[in-house]
Amino acid sequence: MDKDKIITLAIESSCDETSAAVLEGGRKILSNIISTQIPVHQKFGGVVPEIASRKHIINIMPVIDEALRTAGTELSDINQVAVTYGPGLVGALLVGVSAAKALAFSRNIPLIGVNHLEGHIFANFLSSPELVPPFVALVVSGGHTSLVHVKDYNSFSLMGQTRDDAAGEAFDKVARVMGLPYPGGPQIDKLAQEGDPLAIDFPRALQEKGNYEFSFSGLKSAVLNYLNSMKLKKIEVNKADVAASFQHTVIEVLLVKAMAAVKETGCDTLVLAGGVAANSSLEKRLREEATRKNVKFYFPDKILCTDNAAMIGCRGYYQALAGHYSDLYLNAVPGLALEDL
Ligand code: KG4
Ligand code: ZN
């Protein structure tokens, strides 16, 4: 079969988005349906795993149906099924994995278990048809912050990751103490636009040269301490300045390490991935610095930054080309790491 004509149905249910997509070949999106549960979890200030699983169960089949319908395809047109099997919430992952296994079994078509983080990186292939490996990927999501040397479609090496909080998690936690709704990343992003990024000097961790690990829990605590000490002193804080200074600190840490990783690997391309890639200032600063250093810079369309099934389909397609299929014993792996491949 012509590989550009392979039709992949992809499923994503690792956290609070139920998503299904249909792809033709590796990079052409025929549909990408995303049903978000954000409004459901908002009143709890974060994702409630049990509620997420139940919502996925309700949404999964209608979302798959809609993805097939929007793509103008029937189940019988599908050549393979790709599904996120980790990392994520176990109950949430199991819904997608079970649906994918049932479809693969009943249609007798191959099943491809996909690592969610690799999916985030591959979102860039959908947004930028000209992008090819090798490159350095900066993956910044709610659960992960990693620098990955993508040597080829199926060859990666993990250069470093966070020791504690992920960048998105720090955004969400800081937003929460500032009384902003979940998810906090976009709220901080918006508020920061009215603030002074240099107003407060927050600490940056692990700044030694050649260190590609991250740590954001100290920064998060510094913001909390700042807010508490101001409260005790009865000094009114400028929330926009706090948001802008916090965001500036995160961005500068990410930027310095990402550019150093590009230099060390000898790559001429930097790729941004994950939910935090939707941050307008992060994208702008990385672009400025990349242009200054003659490095090509890519980041996904906003809709492909946060969780979606199209990125899982793209990753699954390239895995399948290399013969990396799963069997029907595929299980959810909540702590699945982004490891050297
Ligand atoms: O990749 P994603 O959709 O889910 C995970 O796999 O974790 O990322 C969600 C994370 C959340 O922490 C959210 O606050 C953050 O991405 N986020 C942002 C922005 N939009 C989403 N963080 C900063 N600025 C944004 N504009
Ligand atoms: Zn994600």
Short mmCIF file of C-alpha atoms and ligand atoms in Angstrom, two decimals:
data_model
loop_
_atom_site.label_atom_id
_atom_site.label_comp_id
_atom_site.label_asym_id
_atom_site.label_seq_id
_atom_site.Cartn_x
_atom_site.Cartn_y
_atom_site.Cartn_z
CA MET A 1 0.00 0.00 0.00
CA ASP A 2 1.18 3.55 -0.80
CA LYS A 3 2.34 4.86 2.59
CA ASP A 4 0.90 8.31 1.88
CA LYS A 5 -2.54 6.71 1.58
CA ILE A 6 -2.49 4.85 4.91
CA ILE A 7 -5.50 5.94 6.98
CA THR A 8 -4.83 6.09 10.74
CA LEU A 9 -7.48 6.51 13.41
CA ALA A 10 -5.89 8.02 16.51
CA ILE A 11 -7.22 8.22 20.07
CA GLU A 12 -6.03 10.37 23.00
CA SER A 13 -7.49 10.26 26.54
CA SER A 14 -4.50 10.69 28.87
CA CYS A 15 -5.82 13.61 30.92
CA ASP A 16 -8.85 15.88 30.51
CA GLU A 17 -9.32 15.89 26.74
CA THR A 18 -11.13 13.11 24.88
CA SER A 19 -9.86 13.28 21.31
CA ALA A 20 -10.02 11.25 18.10
CA ALA A 21 -8.43 12.06 14.74
CA VAL A 22 -8.17 10.60 11.26
CA LEU A 23 -4.93 11.08 9.30
CA GLU A 24 -4.08 10.29 5.68
CA GLY A 25 -0.41 9.37 5.48
CA GLY A 26 1.71 10.84 8.28
CA ARG A 27 0.95 14.52 7.98
CA LYS A 28 -2.47 15.15 6.48
CA ILE A 29 -5.20 15.72 9.10
CA LEU A 30 -8.64 14.69 7.84
CA SER A 31 -10.24 15.37 11.24
CA ASN A 32 -9.13 16.18 14.79
CA ILE A 33 -12.03 16.24 17.27
CA ILE A 34 -11.26 17.42 20.81
CA SER A 35 -13.83 17.28 23.59
CA THR A 36 -12.40 19.13 26.57
CA GLN A 37 -13.44 18.55 30.18
CA ILE A 38 -11.88 21.79 31.44
CA PRO A 39 -15.23 23.35 32.52
CA VAL A 40 -16.03 20.19 34.53
CA HIS A 41 -12.74 20.24 36.46
CA GLN A 42 -12.57 24.02 36.85
CA LYS A 43 -14.74 24.11 39.95
CA PHE A 44 -12.29 21.74 41.70
CA GLY A 45 -9.25 23.83 40.74
CA GLY A 46 -7.64 20.92 38.85
CA VAL A 47 -8.29 17.59 37.15
CA VAL A 48 -10.17 15.05 39.31
CA PRO A 49 -8.98 11.66 37.97
CA GLU A 50 -12.16 9.69 38.74
CA ILE A 51 -14.38 12.28 37.06
CA ALA A 52 -12.01 12.41 34.07
CA SER A 53 -12.29 8.62 33.55
CA ARG A 54 -16.10 8.72 33.73
CA LYS A 55 -16.29 11.61 31.25
CA HIS A 56 -13.96 9.79 28.84
CA ILE A 57 -16.25 6.76 28.94
CA ILE A 58 -19.23 8.93 28.03
CA ASN A 59 -17.38 10.86 25.31
CA ILE A 60 -15.13 8.34 23.64
CA MET A 61 -17.52 6.71 21.13
CA PRO A 62 -19.29 9.96 20.07
CA VAL A 63 -15.87 11.61 19.59
CA ILE A 64 -14.61 8.69 17.46
CA ASP A 65 -17.86 8.76 15.44
CA GLU A 66 -17.50 12.47 14.84
CA ALA A 67 -13.85 12.10 13.80
CA LEU A 68 -14.80 9.45 11.23
CA ARG A 69 -17.75 11.49 9.98
CA THR A 70 -15.81 14.77 9.68
CA ALA A 71 -13.03 12.95 7.79
CA GLY A 72 -15.61 11.49 5.39
CA THR A 73 -14.48 7.99 6.34
CA GLU A 74 -16.10 4.82 7.62
CA LEU A 75 -14.59 2.39 10.08
CA SER A 76 -13.90 0.06 7.13
CA ASP A 77 -11.56 2.69 5.60
CA ILE A 78 -9.26 2.67 8.63
CA ASN A 79 -5.95 0.81 8.14
CA GLN A 80 -4.52 1.13 11.67
CA VAL A 81 -5.35 2.46 15.13
CA ALA A 82 -2.92 4.56 17.20
CA VAL A 83 -3.58 5.28 20.88
CA THR A 84 -1.85 7.04 23.79
CA TYR A 85 -0.91 4.41 26.41
CA GLY A 86 1.09 6.73 28.73
CA PRO A 87 2.09 8.83 30.51
CA GLY A 88 -1.13 10.10 32.07
CA LEU A 89 -3.92 9.22 34.48
CA VAL A 90 -4.36 5.45 34.55
CA GLY A 91 -8.17 5.43 34.50
CA ALA A 92 -8.27 8.02 31.73
CA LEU A 93 -5.68 6.19 29.61
CA LEU A 94 -7.51 2.89 29.99
CA VAL A 95 -10.61 4.27 28.29
CA GLY A 96 -8.70 5.16 25.11
CA VAL A 97 -6.59 2.01 25.18
CA SER A 98 -9.67 -0.23 25.59
CA ALA A 99 -11.53 1.51 22.76
CA ALA A 100 -8.50 1.26 20.46
CA LYS A 101 -7.98 -2.44 21.26
CA ALA A 102 -11.64 -3.20 20.63
CA LEU A 103 -11.53 -1.44 17.25
CA ALA A 104 -8.24 -3.07 16.21
CA PHE A 105 -9.51 -6.51 17.23
CA SER A 106 -12.93 -6.20 15.61
CA ARG A 107 -11.54 -4.78 12.33
CA ASN A 108 -8.44 -7.01 12.44
CA ILE A 109 -6.12 -4.05 11.86
CA PRO A 110 -2.79 -3.14 13.53
CA LEU A 111 -2.69 -1.39 16.90
CA ILE A 112 0.03 1.15 17.73
CA GLY A 113 0.62 2.23 21.34
CA VAL A 114 2.00 5.79 21.41
CA ASN A 115 3.95 7.70 24.07
CA HIS A 116 2.04 10.94 24.68
CA LEU A 117 5.23 13.03 24.95
CA GLU A 118 6.52 11.76 21.61
CA GLY A 119 3.10 12.73 20.26
CA HIS A 120 3.60 16.31 21.45
CA ILE A 121 6.92 16.49 19.57
CA PHE A 122 5.34 15.06 16.41
CA ALA A 123 2.63 17.76 16.44
CA ASN A 124 5.31 19.86 14.76
CA PHE A 125 5.39 17.57 11.70
CA LEU A 126 1.68 18.31 11.22
CA SER A 127 2.11 22.10 11.45
CA SER A 128 5.33 22.24 9.42
CA PRO A 129 5.42 19.87 6.42
CA GLU A 130 9.04 20.83 5.65
CA LEU A 131 10.32 19.82 9.12
CA VAL A 132 12.62 16.77 9.21
CA PRO A 133 14.89 15.37 11.95
CA PRO A 134 17.46 15.88 13.37
CA PHE A 135 16.49 18.62 15.83
CA VAL A 136 16.28 19.43 19.52
CA ALA A 137 12.76 19.38 21.01
CA LEU A 138 11.80 21.32 24.11
CA VAL A 139 8.73 19.54 25.52
CA VAL A 140 6.85 21.69 28.04
CA SER A 141 3.50 20.39 29.25
CA GLY A 142 1.43 20.13 32.42
CA GLY A 143 3.23 16.96 33.44
CA HIS A 144 6.64 17.19 31.77
CA THR A 145 9.54 19.43 30.90
CA SER A 146 12.19 17.72 28.78
CA LEU A 147 14.91 18.41 26.25
CA VAL A 148 15.08 15.68 23.65
CA HIS A 149 17.56 15.17 20.82
CA VAL A 150 15.40 13.81 18.00
CA LYS A 151 17.98 12.15 15.75
CA ASP A 152 15.48 10.50 13.43
CA TYR A 153 11.77 9.60 13.38
CA ASN A 154 12.44 6.61 15.62
CA SER A 155 15.68 7.57 17.32
CA PHE A 156 15.65 9.90 20.33
CA SER A 157 17.92 10.70 23.21
CA LEU A 158 16.71 12.38 26.39
CA MET A 159 19.12 15.18 27.31
CA GLY A 160 17.40 16.26 30.53
CA GLN A 161 14.09 16.68 32.26
CA THR A 162 12.58 18.26 35.35
CA ARG A 163 13.54 16.94 38.77
CA ASP A 164 10.29 18.12 40.33
CA ASP A 165 7.46 20.28 38.96
CA ALA A 166 6.85 20.55 35.23
CA ALA A 167 6.71 24.05 33.71
CA GLY A 168 2.93 23.83 33.12
CA GLU A 169 2.40 22.52 36.64
CA ALA A 170 4.27 25.56 38.04
CA PHE A 171 2.06 27.87 35.94
CA ASP A 172 -1.07 26.10 37.23
CA LYS A 173 0.03 26.14 40.90
CA VAL A 174 1.10 29.80 40.87
CA ALA A 175 -2.17 30.74 39.17
CA ARG A 176 -4.12 28.83 41.79
CA VAL A 177 -2.61 30.73 44.73
CA MET A 178 -3.28 33.95 42.87
CA GLY A 179 -6.95 32.98 42.70
CA LEU A 180 -7.01 32.38 38.94
CA PRO A 181 -9.10 29.54 37.47
CA TYR A 182 -7.78 26.20 36.15
CA PRO A 183 -5.85 25.75 33.90
CA GLY A 184 -3.64 28.58 35.09
CA GLY A 185 -1.16 28.70 32.19
CA PRO A 186 -3.33 30.71 29.78
CA GLN A 187 -4.50 32.96 32.68
CA ILE A 188 -0.93 33.83 33.71
CA ASP A 189 -0.05 34.35 30.04
CA LYS A 190 -2.87 36.90 29.70
CA LEU A 191 -2.22 38.69 33.01
CA ALA A 192 1.54 38.84 32.32
CA GLN A 193 0.93 40.95 29.24
CA GLU A 194 -0.05 43.86 31.53
CA GLY A 195 2.86 43.38 33.96
CA ASP A 196 6.57 44.18 34.19
CA PRO A 197 8.67 41.00 33.70
CA LEU A 198 11.59 42.58 35.56
CA ALA A 199 9.57 43.83 38.56
CA ILE A 200 10.49 40.92 40.87
CA ASP A 201 13.71 38.92 40.75
CA PHE A 202 12.71 35.25 41.24
CA PRO A 203 15.39 32.50 41.56
CA ARG A 204 16.57 30.27 38.70
CA ALA A 205 17.72 26.73 39.51
CA LEU A 206 20.40 24.45 37.98
CA GLN A 207 22.12 27.13 35.97
CA GLU A 208 25.48 25.33 35.55
CA LYS A 209 26.72 24.96 32.00
CA GLY A 210 26.00 21.54 30.48
CA ASN A 211 23.13 20.83 32.90
CA TYR A 212 19.94 20.07 30.94
CA GLU A 213 17.80 19.25 33.96
CA PHE A 214 15.09 21.60 35.20
CA SER A 215 13.63 22.41 38.61
CA PHE A 216 10.63 24.67 39.06
CA SER A 217 9.50 23.86 42.59
CA GLY A 218 11.90 26.42 44.16
CA LEU A 219 10.56 29.10 41.85
CA LYS A 220 6.99 28.15 42.72
CA SER A 221 7.81 28.38 46.45
CA ALA A 222 9.53 31.75 45.92
CA VAL A 223 6.36 33.13 44.33
CA LEU A 224 4.24 31.76 47.21
CA ASN A 225 6.65 33.24 49.79
CA TYR A 226 6.57 36.59 48.03
CA LEU A 227 2.76 36.65 48.03
CA ASN A 228 2.59 35.57 51.70
CA SER A 229 5.18 38.07 52.91
CA MET A 230 3.37 40.91 51.11
CA LYS A 231 0.12 39.79 52.70
CA LEU A 232 1.71 39.80 56.17
CA LYS A 233 3.12 43.26 55.55
CA LYS A 234 -0.33 44.32 54.31
CA ILE A 235 1.22 45.53 51.05
CA GLU A 236 -1.03 45.17 48.04
CA VAL A 237 0.67 43.12 45.29
CA ASN A 238 0.56 43.95 41.63
CA LYS A 239 -0.67 40.58 40.32
CA ALA A 240 0.26 41.40 36.74
CA ASP A 241 3.87 42.08 37.81
CA VAL A 242 3.98 38.77 39.74
CA ALA A 243 2.60 36.89 36.71
CA ALA A 244 4.98 38.63 34.29
CA SER A 245 8.06 38.14 36.53
CA PHE A 246 7.25 34.47 37.18
CA GLN A 247 6.62 33.80 33.49
CA HIS A 248 9.80 35.66 32.51
CA THR A 249 11.86 33.48 34.88
CA VAL A 250 10.41 30.23 33.49
CA ILE A 251 10.95 31.38 29.92
CA GLU A 252 14.55 32.48 30.43
CA VAL A 253 15.44 29.14 32.08
CA LEU A 254 13.85 27.20 29.21
CA LEU A 255 15.48 29.42 26.61
CA VAL A 256 19.04 29.23 27.96
CA LYS A 257 18.95 25.43 28.27
CA ALA A 258 17.26 24.87 24.91
CA MET A 259 19.79 27.02 23.06
CA ALA A 260 22.68 25.29 24.87
CA ALA A 261 21.22 21.89 23.88
CA VAL A 262 21.05 22.98 20.23
CA LYS A 263 24.70 24.03 20.39
CA GLU A 264 25.84 20.84 22.08
CA THR A 265 24.11 18.52 19.59
CA GLY A 266 25.25 20.51 16.58
CA CYS A 267 21.63 20.67 15.36
CA ASP A 268 20.46 23.73 13.43
CA THR A 269 16.81 23.35 14.45
CA LEU A 270 14.83 23.84 17.66
CA VAL A 271 11.27 22.60 18.03
CA LEU A 272 8.82 23.56 20.78
CA ALA A 273 6.13 21.12 21.97
CA GLY A 274 3.49 20.57 24.67
CA GLY A 275 0.70 22.66 26.17
CA VAL A 276 3.00 25.44 27.42
CA ALA A 277 4.12 25.95 23.79
CA ALA A 278 0.84 27.88 23.48
CA ASN A 279 2.42 30.62 25.66
CA SER A 280 2.81 33.64 23.42
CA SER A 281 5.88 35.08 25.19
CA LEU A 282 7.72 31.75 25.24
CA GLU A 283 7.27 31.33 21.52
CA LYS A 284 8.28 34.96 20.88
CA ARG A 285 11.46 34.79 23.00
CA LEU A 286 12.56 31.46 21.52
CA ARG A 287 11.96 32.79 18.03
CA GLU A 288 13.99 35.96 18.72
CA GLU A 289 16.89 34.02 20.19
CA ALA A 290 16.82 31.38 17.44
CA THR A 291 16.88 34.06 14.74
CA ARG A 292 19.80 35.78 16.48
CA LYS A 293 21.74 32.51 16.62
CA ASN A 294 20.80 31.39 13.09
CA VAL A 295 18.79 28.41 14.39
CA LYS A 296 15.58 27.31 12.64
CA PHE A 297 12.64 27.40 15.02
CA TYR A 298 9.31 25.54 14.81
CA PHE A 299 6.30 25.36 17.07
CA PRO A 300 2.87 23.76 16.49
CA ASP A 301 -0.39 25.54 15.66
CA LYS A 302 -2.14 26.42 18.95
CA ILE A 303 -4.75 23.69 18.59
CA LEU A 304 -1.96 21.11 18.15
CA CYS A 305 0.02 22.37 21.21
CA THR A 306 -2.40 21.09 23.83
CA ASP A 307 -3.62 17.49 23.99
CA ASN A 308 -5.12 16.20 20.74
CA ALA A 309 -5.30 12.91 18.84
CA ALA A 310 -3.82 14.16 15.54
CA MET A 311 -0.36 14.36 17.10
CA ILE A 312 -0.79 10.77 18.36
CA GLY A 313 -1.75 9.67 14.84
CA CYS A 314 1.35 11.31 13.39
CA ARG A 315 3.64 9.62 15.91
CA GLY A 316 1.84 6.30 15.40
CA TYR A 317 2.25 6.53 11.63
CA TYR A 318 6.04 6.88 11.84
CA GLN A 319 6.24 4.13 14.44
CA ALA A 320 4.29 1.79 12.17
CA LEU A 321 6.59 2.57 9.21
CA ALA A 322 9.42 1.23 11.39
CA GLY A 323 7.34 -1.85 12.31
CA HIS A 324 6.76 -0.80 15.94
CA TYR A 325 3.26 -2.19 16.53
CA SER A 326 1.59 -3.24 19.78
CA ASP A 327 -0.33 -6.42 20.52
CA LEU A 328 -3.75 -6.70 22.11
CA TYR A 329 -2.14 -7.04 25.55
CA LEU A 330 -1.28 -3.31 25.40
CA ASN A 331 -1.93 -1.75 28.81
CA ALA A 332 -1.97 1.80 30.16
CA VAL A 333 1.40 2.86 31.61
CA PRO A 334 0.75 5.99 33.72
CA GLY A 335 4.45 6.64 34.43
CA LEU A 336 5.70 5.93 30.90
CA ALA A 337 8.93 7.89 30.44
CA LEU A 338 10.41 9.51 27.40
CA GLU A 339 13.42 7.28 27.11
CA ASP A 340 16.27 6.88 24.70
CA LEU A 341 15.02 5.10 21.60
O1 KG4 B 1 0.20 19.25 26.96
P1 KG4 B 1 -0.99 19.62 27.78
O2 KG4 B 1 -2.27 19.95 27.08
O3 KG4 B 1 -1.32 18.51 28.82
C1 KG4 B 1 -0.32 17.71 29.36
O4 KG4 B 1 0.11 16.75 28.67
O5 KG4 B 1 0.11 18.03 30.49
O6 KG4 B 1 -0.51 20.84 28.69
C2 KG4 B 1 -1.35 21.47 29.59
C3 KG4 B 1 -0.53 22.51 30.32
C4 KG4 B 1 -1.26 23.11 31.51
O7 KG4 B 1 -0.38 23.13 32.61
C5 KG4 B 1 -1.60 24.52 31.04
O8 KG4 B 1 -1.67 25.45 32.09
C6 KG4 B 1 -0.42 24.80 30.12
O9 KG4 B 1 -0.22 23.61 29.43
N1 KG4 B 1 -0.72 25.91 29.19
C7 KG4 B 1 -0.06 27.09 29.19
C8 KG4 B 1 -0.68 27.88 28.20
N2 KG4 B 1 -1.68 27.15 27.61
C9 KG4 B 1 -1.67 25.94 28.22
N3 KG4 B 1 0.96 27.53 29.95
C10 KG4 B 1 1.39 28.78 29.74
N4 KG4 B 1 0.85 29.61 28.82
C11 KG4 B 1 -0.17 29.22 28.03
N5 KG4 B 1 -0.69 30.03 27.13
ZN ZN B 2 -0.04 16.62 26.85
#
